[in-house]
């Protein structure tokens, strides 16, 4: 129980450093057309420079 509370607390703290780029529907066509790596490149070059965010969005 304590471990779950610690993980939840950490997640709440770390969410302060996440800046959403868009909702899930906006990058769907790019993920379909460009693939996950193409989407990551597009996010990095044109949107916000965050590769991990783009990779997670592409995988989802």
CSV table of C-alpha atoms in Angstrom, one decimal:
chain,number,residue,atom,x,y,z
A,1,UNK,CA,0.0,0.0,0.0
A,2,UNK,CA,2.8,2.4,0.8
A,3,UNK,CA,4.6,1.6,-2.5
A,4,UNK,CA,1.4,2.5,-4.4
A,5,UNK,CA,1.1,5.7,-2.5
A,6,UNK,CA,4.7,6.6,-3.2
A,7,UNK,CA,4.3,5.9,-7.0
A,8,UNK,CA,1.1,8.0,-7.1
A,9,UNK,CA,2.8,10.8,-5.3
A,10,UNK,CA,5.8,10.7,-7.7
A,11,UNK,CA,3.4,10.7,-10.7
A,12,UNK,CA,1.5,13.7,-9.3
A,13,UNK,CA,4.8,15.6,-8.8
A,14,UNK,CA,6.2,14.7,-12.2
A,15,UNK,CA,3.0,15.8,-14.1
A,16,UNK,CA,4.0,19.3,-13.2
A,17,UNK,CA,6.8,19.0,-15.8
A,18,UNK,CA,4.7,17.7,-18.7
A,19,UNK,CA,3.4,20.0,-21.3
A,20,UNK,CA,0.7,18.5,-23.4
A,21,UNK,CA,1.1,19.2,-27.1
A,22,UNK,CA,-2.3,18.3,-28.4
A,23,UNK,CA,-5.1,15.8,-28.0
A,24,UNK,CA,-4.7,12.3,-29.3
A,25,UNK,CA,-6.6,12.9,-32.5
A,26,UNK,CA,-4.2,15.5,-34.0
A,27,UNK,CA,-1.2,13.2,-34.4
A,28,UNK,CA,-3.1,10.1,-35.5
A,29,UNK,CA,-2.9,10.8,-39.2
A,30,UNK,CA,0.8,11.6,-38.9
A,31,UNK,CA,1.5,8.4,-37.0
A,32,UNK,CA,-0.4,6.5,-39.7
A,33,UNK,CA,1.5,8.2,-42.6
A,34,UNK,CA,4.9,8.7,-41.1
A,35,UNK,CA,5.2,5.9,-38.5
A,36,UNK,CA,6.4,6.3,-34.9
A,37,UNK,CA,9.9,7.5,-35.8
A,38,UNK,CA,8.5,9.9,-38.4
A,39,UNK,CA,6.1,11.3,-35.8
A,40,UNK,CA,8.9,11.7,-33.3
A,41,UNK,CA,11.0,13.6,-35.9
A,42,UNK,CA,8.0,15.8,-36.8
A,43,UNK,CA,7.3,16.6,-33.1
A,44,UNK,CA,11.0,17.3,-32.5
A,45,UNK,CA,11.5,19.6,-35.5
A,46,UNK,CA,8.2,21.4,-35.7
A,47,UNK,CA,6.3,21.3,-32.4
A,48,UNK,CA,8.2,21.1,-29.1
A,49,UNK,CA,11.5,19.3,-29.3
A,50,UNK,CA,10.4,16.5,-27.0
A,51,UNK,CA,11.2,13.1,-28.5
A,52,UNK,CA,10.0,11.0,-25.6
A,53,UNK,CA,6.6,12.6,-25.8
A,54,UNK,CA,6.4,12.0,-29.5
A,55,UNK,CA,7.4,8.3,-29.2
A,56,UNK,CA,4.8,7.7,-26.5
A,57,UNK,CA,2.2,9.4,-28.5
A,58,UNK,CA,3.1,7.3,-31.6
A,59,UNK,CA,3.0,4.1,-29.7
A,60,UNK,CA,-0.3,4.9,-28.1
